[in-house]
Amino acid sequence: MIPGDSEHPEGLVATGSRDTTILIYSLNGGQPLHTLTGHSDTVSCLSWGNGLLVSGSWDHNGRVWIDWECKHDLKGHTGPLWSVVLVPNEEESAHQKSTSILTASADKTIKLWQDGKECKTYSGHKDCVRGLMVLSAKNFLSCSNDASVILWAITGEALSTYYGHTNFIYTISLLTEAGGFVTGGEDRTLRIWGSNGNCTQTIHMPAQSVWAVATLPNSDIVCGSSDGMCRVFTAAQERQADAEGQKEFEESVAKSTMAVGDLGGIKKSELPGKEILLAPGKRDGHTVMVRDGEKVHCYSWSSADQQWTAVGEVVGGAGGSQSTSGKVLYEGREYDFVFDVELDQGNRLKLPYNVCEDPYFAAQRFIHRHELPQEFLDQVATFIINNTKGMTLGGETSGHFADPFTGGARYQPASSASTNVVADPFTGSGRYIPGSPSVGISDASDPLTCASGSSSQGTMSPSPSHFFPQLIPLKFEACNSAGILSKLIESNSMLSPDKQLSQAVLEELVGAVSGAKESNPKLLAPLEVALQWPVEHIWPALDVLRLALQSDHMQNAWFTGERATVLVNHLTSLIRLYSLPTVQLLALRCLANMATHELGRQTLAKAWEEVTSATVEISPYPNKNMEIAAATVLLNYSVILGTTGNLEKQCKVLSGSGAIAMCSKDPEAKFRSLVALGTLLYHSAECRSLAGSLDLKSVAQSLSGVTSPSKVGECAGHILRLL
């Protein structure tokens, strides 16, 4: 929202888009007043203040705009930008406008800029930094995929780190002038925090992801979530929903299903019954899982209501637990084990441990953190050794685990079972072909972080899946020659006589691409004429082109000189400029079939930005056929770009495929998009490192539970293993 001016006193709105532009609108609506260009990838964040518009993009750069012209380029980050905010000066006057800017990035850092120059870098988060909130000229907050919020001094010091979320934190907003704030994330919760950094209230949502939160002037909270709903929460009784509305919300939360990964993983046999609900919770948002017959339900403690509230049925596997990712998230880091240790005094402490660590190192860290007597060292280390005996990286263990102090049981993450997946042919052009056989990898892990050591020599790809990497582009090859000819004749008859082709020419044209006649590229000359027909009549000609592009001889004849570029421009303009779904569908299928042979693949590689942008920006798609066609275009690009090492191009395809996987309703489109993701992630370690910033893990997690068809969920599960 931008304050109005003399020409538009009602105010202005700025929007950023995947089409790389920023549009400025009047609040009264209508056409854009200004179009700002310059970014080369998705514009992901905007901020306004004191006459400055600041934008951030997945192209790794920020831009500062004054009077709708770019004043500064903010270059310095090595990953996509997720948040930009302006920082007020300590003593700001009417003659002194703020030019200090903070930017947050997927490269795990925050940067401070002054007059377009980088002044400071803030390092402290362990994963992508997703949101920023300025408290004053001296302090600001940041939230991250590492499940933490950090309070920073503008001078560079990390003053405090706040934990509470159990998964990615996507969004943060200031709640009170005193410094209270609200956050939302991937753990199905909206959390309210006091100015002292304590979580004072946890609101469970009937959706996996809370994407955005904002605070209204009356302190009400607005949030948008992955179930497509926008909800408003208020502390003012007079603005609260009626009893029926509140009951409906509570029931939707209670009926939702949540993955074991949302709570860290646990064995069902160790869960208590409902008798545990007779005792009060230890803090607001304290969650317990309760065994109810064969089902497991999760309850959360509300300090305000002094009661347990059902927040959903727990089901297997959406990631973040040992049953899926092999890890348990604790205070922003992943561990192989997080033991619950109950001391004699009744205090329960968390003991995190990775199997690549020295047990004595982990024990000493535990003792120092909780200020325990040093004589406990051998006891804790022995407990770790005994309860992880025989464990190796990626291994499994079984049996009962005893608490080192009380002998009681502890939480044990579940183990996963491998699944044999059989790929299926779905286009008639072949099947998914796995990559080369897996090679044994000697992995030297860091003893403190468990990060694998790597070097430029000897770095190997992960083992291939049954679903990816895809090695051969897919094509649309179905041919109904009689139907195509009939439509060609019908469209031809609607033209003025001087532009019509003879029926004999049309028959010869269809015969040239249907196999009825010998493949002779010279017979395609009339097709160039037909491709210039008015858009309402062009689609039968596009269907002929689709079939022609399957032939190597046809491509060699067609793609000479500038004809290849002209053809790609024509197809992308048909996708972008016209709203006839049939025309868009066949243009997409033509682009997919261009990848059938090497000359077409070279043409697509040169035109990657134009084609991928046109393919993605028309989503959501009006029908399943278009969803499948768009997914196939990007899948073929994953084959073309998989081994090129061009990260910018690969990220564009990753981003588009992730978007199609989430917005498509057709399971085949979802599946092909997942295969595209898997192919690029398999080939590129850099792509895997940026997967979090592109939200690919949450895409795979949300689709991993799909069982009909099972290949969608299974393919998503294989992607999670890469991440």
XYZ file of C-alpha atoms in Angstrom:
723
model
C 0.000 0.000 0.000
C 1.444 3.383 -1.055
C 0.092 6.729 0.187
C -1.706 8.778 -2.430
C -0.508 11.888 -4.201
C -2.253 14.924 -5.670
C -3.212 12.916 -8.724
C -4.308 9.806 -6.817
C -5.283 10.886 -3.282
C -7.047 7.600 -2.634
C -3.701 5.779 -2.525
C -1.753 3.329 -4.666
C -0.980 -0.373 -4.571
C 2.234 -2.036 -5.761
C 2.256 -5.709 -6.804
C 5.166 -8.008 -7.648
C 4.809 -11.084 -9.847
C 6.421 -14.187 -11.278
C 6.452 -12.348 -14.622
C 9.383 -10.274 -13.150
C 7.458 -6.961 -13.230
C 6.074 -4.582 -10.607
C 2.721 -2.964 -11.359
C 1.393 0.195 -9.695
C -2.396 0.533 -9.412
C -4.817 3.091 -8.074
C -6.953 1.877 -5.170
C -9.904 2.683 -7.396
C -8.828 -0.156 -9.703
C -8.450 -0.039 -13.458
C -5.367 -0.561 -15.575
C -1.838 -0.282 -14.121
C -0.555 3.275 -13.832
C 3.090 2.206 -14.019
C 4.996 -0.945 -14.982
C 8.457 -1.310 -13.441
C 10.877 -3.699 -15.144
C 14.456 -4.732 -14.469
C 14.330 -7.915 -12.400
C 15.059 -11.159 -14.244
C 13.089 -13.520 -11.989
C 10.086 -13.565 -9.657
C 9.561 -10.358 -7.667
C 9.085 -11.885 -4.219
C 8.835 -8.906 -1.836
C 8.105 -5.174 -1.760
C 8.378 -2.424 0.834
C 7.420 1.266 0.810
C 8.562 4.222 2.903
C 9.475 7.881 2.602
C 9.096 8.040 -1.140
C 11.085 4.851 -1.770
C 9.767 1.599 -3.201
C 12.119 -1.330 -2.549
C 11.773 -4.661 -4.344
C 13.441 -8.038 -3.836
C 13.626 -10.863 -6.337
C 14.643 -14.456 -6.825
C 17.320 -13.066 -9.167
C 19.323 -12.465 -5.913
C 19.040 -8.682 -6.201
C 17.095 -5.823 -4.671
C 16.109 -2.580 -6.356
C 15.308 0.872 -5.005
C 12.765 2.896 -7.000
C 12.163 6.646 -6.814
C 9.443 8.224 -8.952
C 9.041 4.820 -10.642
C 12.646 4.793 -11.850
C 15.366 2.466 -10.522
C 17.731 4.482 -8.325
C 19.914 1.681 -6.878
C 20.660 -1.985 -7.569
C 21.283 -3.924 -4.356
C 23.751 -6.618 -5.445
C 25.495 -8.838 -2.913
C 23.311 -11.767 -1.945
C 24.019 -15.209 -3.423
C 20.460 -16.536 -3.124
C 16.877 -15.401 -3.764
C 15.554 -12.521 -1.671
C 12.530 -13.179 0.552
C 12.047 -9.929 2.460
C 12.941 -6.238 2.184
C 12.194 -3.542 4.785
C 13.156 0.081 5.364
C 14.804 1.148 8.615
C 13.944 4.551 10.121
C 16.767 6.871 11.084
C 17.124 7.554 14.803
C 16.464 11.253 14.336
C 14.315 11.555 11.268
C 12.917 14.888 10.223
C 10.810 16.135 7.374
C 14.019 16.996 5.518
C 15.731 13.675 6.201
C 14.362 10.620 4.449
C 15.340 7.086 5.388
C 17.484 5.243 2.892
C 18.584 2.397 5.160
C 17.285 -0.935 3.903
C 17.407 -4.500 5.220
C 17.233 -7.492 2.877
C 16.788 -11.172 3.819
C 17.874 -13.987 1.561
C 17.979 -17.708 0.960
C 21.743 -17.468 1.401
C 20.992 -17.444 5.189
C 22.105 -13.835 5.640
C 20.589 -10.394 6.166
C 22.228 -7.291 4.719
C 22.001 -3.600 5.620
C 22.206 -1.073 2.785
C 22.682 2.697 2.845
C 22.250 4.796 -0.310
C 22.536 1.639 -2.403
C 25.773 0.446 -0.780
C 26.167 -2.659 1.389
C 27.074 -1.671 4.963
C 26.729 -4.801 7.076
C 25.962 -8.533 6.881
C 24.108 -10.332 9.685
C 24.883 -14.050 9.985
C 23.203 -16.305 12.533
C 20.397 -18.237 10.910
C 21.115 -21.780 9.755
C 18.696 -21.726 6.822
C 16.842 -19.399 4.474
C 15.772 -16.104 6.114
C 12.095 -15.637 5.246
C 10.880 -12.500 7.026
C 11.984 -9.244 8.639
C 10.236 -6.904 11.072
C 11.717 -3.564 12.177
C 11.071 -2.696 15.820
C 12.937 0.624 15.932
C 15.946 2.369 14.501
C 18.034 0.175 16.809
C 16.463 -3.298 16.619
C 14.755 -5.694 14.242
C 13.477 -9.286 14.147
C 14.052 -12.002 11.564
C 12.411 -15.391 11.026
C 13.809 -18.365 9.160
C 13.393 -21.849 7.792
C 15.529 -22.951 10.749
C 12.401 -22.535 12.947
C 13.833 -19.633 14.930
C 13.261 -15.903 15.402
C 16.297 -13.723 16.132
C 16.276 -10.290 17.755
C 19.095 -8.197 16.258
C 20.764 -4.938 17.128
C 21.152 -2.820 14.010
C 24.848 -2.667 14.901
C 25.123 -6.390 14.132
C 24.749 -8.304 17.405
C 22.234 -11.160 17.768
C 20.611 -10.264 21.096
C 18.209 -13.201 21.556
C 16.969 -16.285 19.731
C 13.387 -17.432 20.213
C 12.201 -20.994 19.606
C 8.688 -22.393 19.542
C 7.823 -23.371 15.998
C 8.738 -26.908 14.950
C 9.145 -26.201 11.235
C 9.813 -23.362 8.785
C 8.688 -19.877 9.891
C 7.414 -18.051 6.829
C 6.115 -14.748 8.168
C 6.367 -12.275 11.046
C 4.462 -9.113 11.951
C 4.658 -6.557 14.773
C 1.730 -6.850 17.176
C 2.271 -4.166 19.799
C 4.376 -1.022 20.129
C 6.032 -2.677 23.116
C 7.567 -5.271 20.815
C 5.119 -8.156 20.826
C 4.901 -9.980 17.508
C 3.100 -12.781 15.674
C 4.526 -15.527 13.437
C 3.217 -18.221 11.109
C 4.870 -21.274 9.644
C 4.847 -24.791 8.284
C 3.847 -26.417 11.582
C 0.134 -25.521 11.255
C 0.343 -22.766 13.851
C 0.001 -19.049 14.334
C 2.036 -18.032 17.389
C 1.771 -14.857 19.454
C 4.860 -13.654 21.305
C 5.342 -11.151 24.106
C 7.915 -8.387 24.031
C 10.160 -10.611 26.193
C 10.271 -13.274 23.476
C 8.008 -15.769 25.265
C 5.307 -17.465 23.214
C 2.074 -16.444 24.956
C -0.456 -18.146 22.685
C -0.448 -20.854 20.019
C -3.344 -20.951 17.551
C -3.564 -24.205 15.627
C -4.819 -23.965 12.061
C -6.679 -26.488 9.874
C -3.937 -26.111 7.235
C -0.333 -27.242 6.933
C 1.147 -23.825 6.087
C 0.508 -20.340 7.437
C 1.967 -18.276 4.602
C 1.347 -14.688 5.695
C 0.330 -12.714 8.786
C -0.418 -9.014 9.198
C -1.605 -6.850 12.066
C -4.484 -4.411 11.627
C -4.531 -0.965 13.281
C -6.909 -2.330 15.955
C -4.374 -5.123 16.758
C -6.467 -7.832 15.113
C -4.391 -10.448 13.272
C -5.006 -11.484 9.645
C -3.450 -14.677 8.310
C -3.509 -16.499 4.992
C -2.943 -20.245 4.890
C -2.495 -23.119 2.465
C -6.163 -24.143 2.618
C -6.984 -21.051 0.568
C -8.553 -19.215 3.503
C -7.913 -15.807 5.046
C -8.869 -15.590 8.728
C -8.981 -12.728 11.235
C -8.269 -13.297 14.943
C -9.061 -10.756 17.638
C -8.674 -10.383 21.382
C -11.666 -7.996 21.503
C -14.759 -9.897 22.526
C -17.102 -7.597 20.608
C -15.388 -8.479 17.315
C -15.132 -12.227 17.850
C -17.166 -14.662 15.786
C -20.373 -16.005 17.273
C -20.414 -19.325 19.134
C -21.389 -21.232 15.992
C -18.527 -19.735 13.978
C -15.968 -20.480 16.681
C -17.257 -24.019 17.045
C -16.963 -24.532 13.294
C -13.333 -23.391 13.379
C -12.486 -25.622 16.359
C -14.087 -28.616 14.644
C -12.147 -27.978 11.431
C -8.917 -27.955 13.434
C -9.858 -31.105 15.346
C -10.793 -32.936 12.131
C -7.578 -32.043 10.328
C -4.832 -34.597 10.023
C -1.242 -33.869 10.891
C 1.958 -35.760 10.250
C 4.109 -37.275 12.959
C 6.823 -34.992 11.612
C 4.900 -31.963 12.858
C 5.657 -33.077 16.421
C 9.041 -34.688 16.119
C 8.229 -38.399 15.735
C 7.179 -40.963 18.342
C 6.325 -44.642 18.767
C 2.604 -45.287 19.084
C 3.220 -47.999 21.687
C 4.764 -45.414 24.019
C 1.863 -42.969 23.851
C -0.339 -42.339 26.889
C -4.104 -42.662 26.938
C -6.597 -39.875 27.625
C -5.755 -39.940 31.302
C -2.838 -37.605 30.548
C -5.379 -34.880 29.746
C -6.388 -34.764 33.411
C -3.156 -32.899 34.230
C -2.681 -29.299 33.029
C -0.133 -28.407 30.352
C 3.214 -26.880 31.237
C 2.901 -23.844 28.944
C 0.679 -22.422 26.235
C 0.952 -24.484 23.081
C 2.287 -27.534 24.953
C 1.249 -30.480 22.759
C 0.698 -34.112 23.623
C -0.240 -37.084 21.499
C -2.853 -39.403 22.907
C -3.502 -43.005 21.917
C -7.215 -43.621 21.263
C -7.582 -47.223 20.093
C -5.800 -47.526 16.747
C -5.793 -43.767 16.217
C -3.531 -41.065 17.591
C -4.844 -37.566 18.334
C -2.929 -34.441 19.184
C -4.024 -32.023 21.921
C -2.674 -28.551 22.682
C -2.840 -26.746 26.029
C -4.481 -23.324 26.057
C -3.276 -21.203 28.979
C -6.065 -18.699 28.414
C -8.841 -21.327 28.606
C -6.975 -23.637 30.997
C -7.928 -26.687 28.967
C -6.667 -29.146 26.337
C -7.942 -28.611 22.791
C -7.975 -31.281 20.088
C -5.874 -30.076 17.145
C -6.027 -33.037 14.793
C -5.457 -36.689 14.096
C -1.810 -37.691 13.728
C -0.994 -39.687 10.598
C 2.303 -40.906 9.144
C 4.720 -38.879 7.360
C 4.842 -35.302 6.054
C 8.487 -34.782 6.739
C 10.519 -33.472 9.597
C 10.510 -36.808 11.452
C 12.650 -39.904 11.260
C 9.830 -41.674 9.452
C 10.356 -39.421 6.460
C 13.454 -37.246 6.508
C 15.370 -39.397 8.970
C 15.759 -36.446 11.350
C 14.023 -34.778 14.288
C 13.904 -30.972 14.359
C 14.976 -29.400 17.660
C 15.688 -25.687 18.101
C 16.214 -25.181 14.391
C 18.576 -28.120 13.866
C 17.938 -31.673 12.743
C 19.091 -34.605 14.892
C 18.975 -38.380 14.595
C 17.663 -38.547 18.185
C 16.122 -36.144 20.646
C 15.919 -38.035 23.953
C 13.527 -36.971 26.700
C 15.450 -37.055 29.984
C 13.515 -36.735 33.241
C 15.610 -35.793 36.253
C 14.852 -36.840 39.803
C 13.430 -33.378 40.448
C 10.747 -34.018 37.806
C 12.288 -31.707 35.196
C 12.235 -33.040 31.632
C 15.182 -32.014 29.487
C 15.918 -32.582 25.811
C 19.102 -34.390 24.856
C 19.745 -34.005 21.100
C 22.247 -36.328 19.452
C 23.537 -37.136 15.963
C 25.135 -40.498 15.322
C 28.131 -38.782 13.730
C 28.968 -37.057 17.044
C 31.264 -38.206 19.814
C 28.892 -39.314 22.631
C 31.085 -37.593 25.219
C 31.000 -34.348 23.264
C 27.169 -34.489 23.135
C 27.039 -35.379 26.842
C 29.310 -32.482 27.795
C 27.224 -30.061 25.742
C 24.083 -31.309 27.503
C 25.654 -30.888 30.970
C 26.938 -27.372 30.253
C 23.659 -26.212 28.772
C 21.573 -27.349 31.734
C 24.226 -26.598 34.382
C 24.291 -30.184 35.670
C 26.994 -31.652 37.931
C 30.089 -32.734 35.980
C 29.917 -36.222 37.524
C 26.955 -36.901 35.238
C 29.271 -36.938 32.180
C 30.051 -40.674 32.105
C 26.436 -41.535 32.948
C 25.001 -39.463 30.077
C 27.627 -40.577 27.570
C 27.064 -44.247 28.489
C 23.331 -43.762 28.038
C 23.903 -42.378 24.535
C 26.265 -45.214 23.618
C 23.928 -47.927 24.917
C 20.814 -46.487 23.287
C 22.439 -45.946 19.885
C 24.545 -49.105 19.868
C 25.219 -50.270 16.335
C 23.777 -47.117 14.794
C 25.480 -45.752 11.700
C 24.553 -42.925 9.420
C 21.170 -43.733 7.918
C 20.840 -46.864 10.035
C 17.968 -48.062 12.202
C 17.711 -49.273 15.742
C 15.127 -51.072 17.753
C 14.331 -51.954 21.282
C 13.360 -50.104 24.414
C 15.233 -46.980 25.472
C 15.822 -46.280 29.172
C 16.220 -42.857 30.708
C 19.759 -42.487 32.174
C 18.420 -41.042 35.443
C 15.013 -42.618 36.054
C 14.923 -45.695 33.822
C 11.774 -44.366 32.172
C 11.053 -44.565 28.460
C 11.771 -41.738 26.035
C 10.447 -40.579 22.710
C 11.816 -42.748 19.912
C 11.384 -41.531 16.364
C 9.707 -44.027 14.053
C 11.675 -45.736 11.313
C 10.770 -45.710 7.688
C 10.209 -48.580 5.342
C 11.531 -48.559 1.833
C 9.108 -48.796 -1.041
C 9.686 -50.435 -4.388
C 8.206 -48.192 -7.042
C 7.562 -49.271 -10.614
C 7.501 -46.542 -13.246
C 4.742 -46.531 -15.846
C 4.690 -45.375 -19.488
C 2.084 -42.682 -19.985
C 2.609 -41.048 -23.378
C 3.254 -43.995 -25.649
C 6.751 -42.649 -26.188
C 8.491 -44.808 -23.643
C 8.915 -44.793 -19.882
C 10.861 -43.111 -17.158
C 14.411 -44.418 -17.327
C 16.440 -44.462 -14.114
C 19.968 -43.119 -14.185
C 23.146 -45.115 -13.879
C 23.537 -47.627 -11.056
C 24.374 -46.151 -7.692
C 27.993 -45.901 -6.682
C 29.292 -46.346 -3.180
C 30.167 -43.021 -1.577
C 32.738 -42.491 1.093
C 31.236 -39.718 3.209
C 33.437 -37.939 5.710
C 31.079 -36.008 7.975
C 31.868 -33.027 10.150
C 31.839 -34.251 13.782
C 30.111 -31.087 15.016
C 27.562 -30.271 12.298
C 27.200 -33.650 10.560
C 27.590 -31.838 7.252
C 29.219 -34.019 4.640
C 32.650 -33.023 3.485
C 32.989 -32.442 -0.238
C 35.597 -31.439 -2.739
C 35.723 -30.654 -6.413
C 37.127 -34.099 -7.056
C 35.206 -37.260 -6.434
C 31.827 -35.546 -5.797
C 29.093 -37.974 -6.819
C 25.392 -37.687 -7.446
C 22.873 -39.298 -5.125
C 21.440 -42.659 -6.066
C 18.783 -42.433 -8.802
C 15.133 -43.037 -8.055
C 12.773 -45.252 -10.015
C 11.129 -42.008 -11.097
C 14.094 -39.789 -11.923
C 16.361 -38.580 -13.371
C 14.358 -38.416 -16.574
C 16.734 -38.944 -19.501
C 14.453 -38.727 -22.534
C 12.071 -35.817 -23.283
C 8.386 -36.672 -23.472
C 6.197 -35.949 -26.467
C 2.544 -35.817 -27.447
C 2.247 -38.200 -30.390
C -1.420 -39.239 -30.593
C -2.678 -38.754 -34.158
C -6.283 -38.684 -35.364
C -5.567 -37.799 -38.986
C -9.227 -37.874 -40.037
C -10.220 -35.516 -37.253
C -7.328 -33.140 -37.940
C -8.146 -33.031 -41.650
C -11.821 -32.355 -40.929
C -10.949 -29.408 -38.655
C -8.405 -28.053 -41.133
C -11.029 -28.055 -43.896
C -13.553 -26.401 -41.561
C -11.143 -23.630 -40.515
C -9.969 -23.140 -44.093
C -13.548 -22.657 -45.298
C -14.031 -19.746 -42.874
C -11.254 -17.702 -44.503
C -11.654 -15.303 -47.372
C -11.298 -17.126 -50.739
C -7.959 -15.502 -51.528
C -6.406 -16.974 -48.350
C -7.820 -20.488 -48.583
C -5.736 -23.565 -49.373
C -7.068 -26.260 -51.672
C -8.422 -29.449 -50.135
C -5.756 -31.433 -51.983
C -3.054 -29.370 -50.297
C -4.646 -29.905 -46.882
C -4.863 -33.671 -47.452
C -1.218 -33.764 -48.531
C -0.263 -31.760 -45.471
C -1.968 -34.129 -43.020
C -0.572 -37.137 -44.851
C 2.956 -35.779 -44.451
C 2.758 -35.824 -40.674
C 0.485 -38.793 -40.052
C 2.602 -41.445 -41.727
C 0.164 -41.898 -44.588
C 2.870 -40.571 -46.935
C 6.634 -40.565 -46.871
C 8.006 -37.920 -44.516
C 8.844 -35.131 -46.941
C 9.642 -31.748 -45.364
C 8.784 -29.954 -48.611
C 5.149 -30.879 -48.042
C 5.132 -28.620 -44.976
C 5.429 -25.391 -46.980
C 1.665 -24.771 -46.792
C 1.852 -25.152 -43.005
C 3.728 -21.849 -42.742
C 0.748 -20.222 -44.430
C -1.747 -21.968 -42.132
C 0.165 -20.875 -39.045
C -0.676 -17.265 -39.958
C -4.416 -17.886 -39.903
C -6.491 -15.816 -37.413
C -6.160 -17.118 -33.886
C -9.739 -18.421 -33.764
C -8.960 -20.740 -36.703
C -5.296 -21.595 -36.127
C -5.502 -24.538 -33.775
C -5.795 -27.357 -36.398
C -2.602 -25.990 -37.987
C -0.903 -26.133 -34.593
C -1.933 -29.775 -34.287
C -0.220 -30.486 -37.610
C 2.887 -28.656 -36.392
C 2.849 -30.750 -33.185
C 3.056 -33.948 -35.243
C 5.631 -32.526 -37.642
C 8.008 -31.653 -34.818
C 8.315 -35.348 -33.907
C 10.311 -35.956 -37.085
C 14.052 -35.339 -37.188
C 13.833 -34.686 -40.950
C 11.066 -32.153 -40.409
C 13.005 -30.338 -37.670
C 16.149 -30.156 -39.806
C 14.150 -28.582 -42.617
C 12.099 -26.303 -40.397
C 14.807 -24.946 -38.071
C 17.040 -23.182 -40.584
C 18.364 -19.675 -40.103
C 16.005 -17.531 -38.061
C 12.978 -19.732 -38.635
C 13.475 -21.515 -35.304
C 13.464 -18.236 -33.331
C 10.473 -16.940 -35.280
C 8.552 -20.138 -34.564
C 9.270 -20.056 -30.816
C 8.250 -16.392 -30.640
C 5.035 -17.186 -32.469
C 4.156 -20.064 -30.131
C 4.896 -18.117 -26.947
C 2.868 -15.145 -28.197
C -0.089 -17.468 -28.790
C 0.251 -18.699 -25.199
C 0.568 -15.236 -23.675
C -1.653 -12.967 -25.744
C -4.734 -15.031 -26.390
C -7.185 -16.568 -23.960
C -8.392 -19.434 -26.171
C -7.468 -22.536 -24.147
C -7.316 -24.807 -27.216
C -4.755 -22.554 -28.892
C -2.684 -22.318 -25.705
C -2.862 -26.085 -25.220
C -1.602 -26.928 -28.686
C 1.120 -24.261 -28.558
C 2.386 -25.858 -25.321
C 2.296 -29.314 -26.906
C 4.298 -28.010 -29.862
C 6.956 -26.658 -27.500
C 7.058 -30.009 -25.708
C 7.524 -31.911 -28.981
C 10.346 -29.597 -30.040
C 12.465 -31.403 -27.437
C 12.149 -34.694 -29.336
C 15.347 -34.101 -31.350
C 18.662 -32.346 -30.777
C 18.044 -29.339 -33.033
C 14.776 -28.612 -31.246
C 16.454 -29.008 -27.843
C 19.117 -26.483 -28.851
C 16.389 -24.057 -29.891
C 14.558 -24.495 -26.592
C 17.782 -24.033 -24.617
C 18.390 -20.677 -26.297
C 14.804 -19.537 -25.686
C 14.564 -20.934 -22.133
C 13.538 -17.702 -20.416
C 10.801 -16.794 -22.872
C 9.338 -20.308 -23.007
C 9.425 -21.054 -19.272
C 7.971 -17.649 -18.403
C 5.122 -18.036 -20.904
C 4.415 -21.548 -19.627
C 4.234 -20.626 -15.939
C 2.647 -17.187 -15.992
C -0.697 -18.366 -17.451
C -1.359 -20.593 -14.426
C -3.759 -21.576 -12.942
C -4.696 -23.562 -16.009
C -8.335 -23.957 -17.118
C -8.284 -27.740 -17.606
C -6.246 -30.864 -16.943
C -4.919 -31.122 -20.505
C -3.252 -27.738 -20.187
C -1.888 -28.681 -16.769
C -0.278 -31.792 -18.261
C 1.066 -29.890 -21.288
C 2.653 -27.173 -19.120
C 4.160 -29.759 -16.769
C 5.597 -31.642 -19.756
C 7.262 -28.533 -21.190
C 9.074 -27.980 -17.883
C 9.855 -31.686 -17.498
C 11.554 -31.616 -20.898
C 13.496 -28.548 -19.815
C 14.702 -30.484 -16.763
C 16.128 -33.067 -19.190
C 17.728 -30.366 -21.364
C 19.174 -28.325 -18.494
C 19.833 -31.116 -16.002
C 23.571 -31.410 -16.664
C 24.317 -27.891 -17.959
C 25.294 -26.479 -14.573
C 23.435 -23.226 -15.300
C 21.870 -22.560 -11.897
C 19.749 -19.592 -13.001
C 18.019 -21.637 -15.697
C 17.623 -24.652 -13.428
C 16.081 -22.561 -10.647
C 13.561 -21.092 -13.079
C 12.418 -24.594 -14.032
C 12.413 -25.718 -10.388
C 10.283 -22.754 -9.392
C 7.813 -23.293 -12.242
C 7.545 -27.028 -11.686
C 6.944 -26.515 -7.982
C 4.186 -24.018 -8.742
C 2.485 -26.362 -11.226
C 2.752 -29.287 -8.804
C 0.886 -27.273 -6.182
C -1.716 -25.478 -8.329
C -2.642 -28.368 -10.644
C -5.651 -30.516 -9.912
C -4.728 -33.320 -12.311
C -2.531 -36.010 -10.710
C -0.621 -36.664 -13.933
C 0.403 -33.006 -14.087
C 1.504 -33.178 -10.450
C 3.487 -36.326 -11.198
C 5.317 -34.890 -14.213
C 6.130 -31.737 -12.258
C 7.583 -33.846 -9.447
C 9.709 -35.808 -11.924
C 11.030 -32.496 -13.276
C 11.944 -31.448 -9.733
C 13.578 -34.789 -9.014
C 15.594 -34.704 -12.232
C 17.147 -31.307 -11.531
C 17.662 -31.976 -7.824
C 19.367 -35.274 -8.674
C 21.770 -33.625 -11.111
C 22.634 -30.487 -9.149
C 23.910 -30.136 -5.588
C 23.423 -26.367 -5.934
C 19.751 -26.939 -6.733
C 19.431 -29.131 -3.659
C 20.993 -26.427 -1.493
C 18.468 -23.867 -2.762
C 15.471 -26.182 -2.467
C 14.442 -24.686 0.867
C 14.386 -21.132 -0.447
C 12.180 -22.229 -3.355
C 9.762 -24.024 -0.989
C 10.385 -27.346 -2.735
C 10.490 -29.318 0.509
C 7.033 -28.108 1.469
C 5.808 -28.987 -2.054
C 7.105 -32.533 -1.702
C 5.806 -32.827 1.850
C 2.303 -31.730 0.894
C 2.159 -34.257 -1.963
C 3.884 -37.146 -0.174
C 0.588 -38.256 1.324
C -1.199 -38.630 -2.035
C -2.230 -42.257 -2.500
C -4.370 -42.073 -5.626
C -2.463 -42.496 -7.805
C 0.264 -43.787 -5.528
C 3.057 -42.699 -7.891
C 2.480 -39.051 -6.930
C 3.046 -39.626 -3.221
C 5.876 -42.070 -3.838
C 7.708 -39.711 -6.191
C 7.298 -36.873 -3.667
C 8.754 -39.169 -1.007
C 11.778 -39.865 -3.187
C 12.320 -36.104 -3.577
C 12.227 -35.675 0.195
C 15.090 -38.163 0.435
C 17.171 -35.875 -1.777
C 16.435 -32.922 0.481
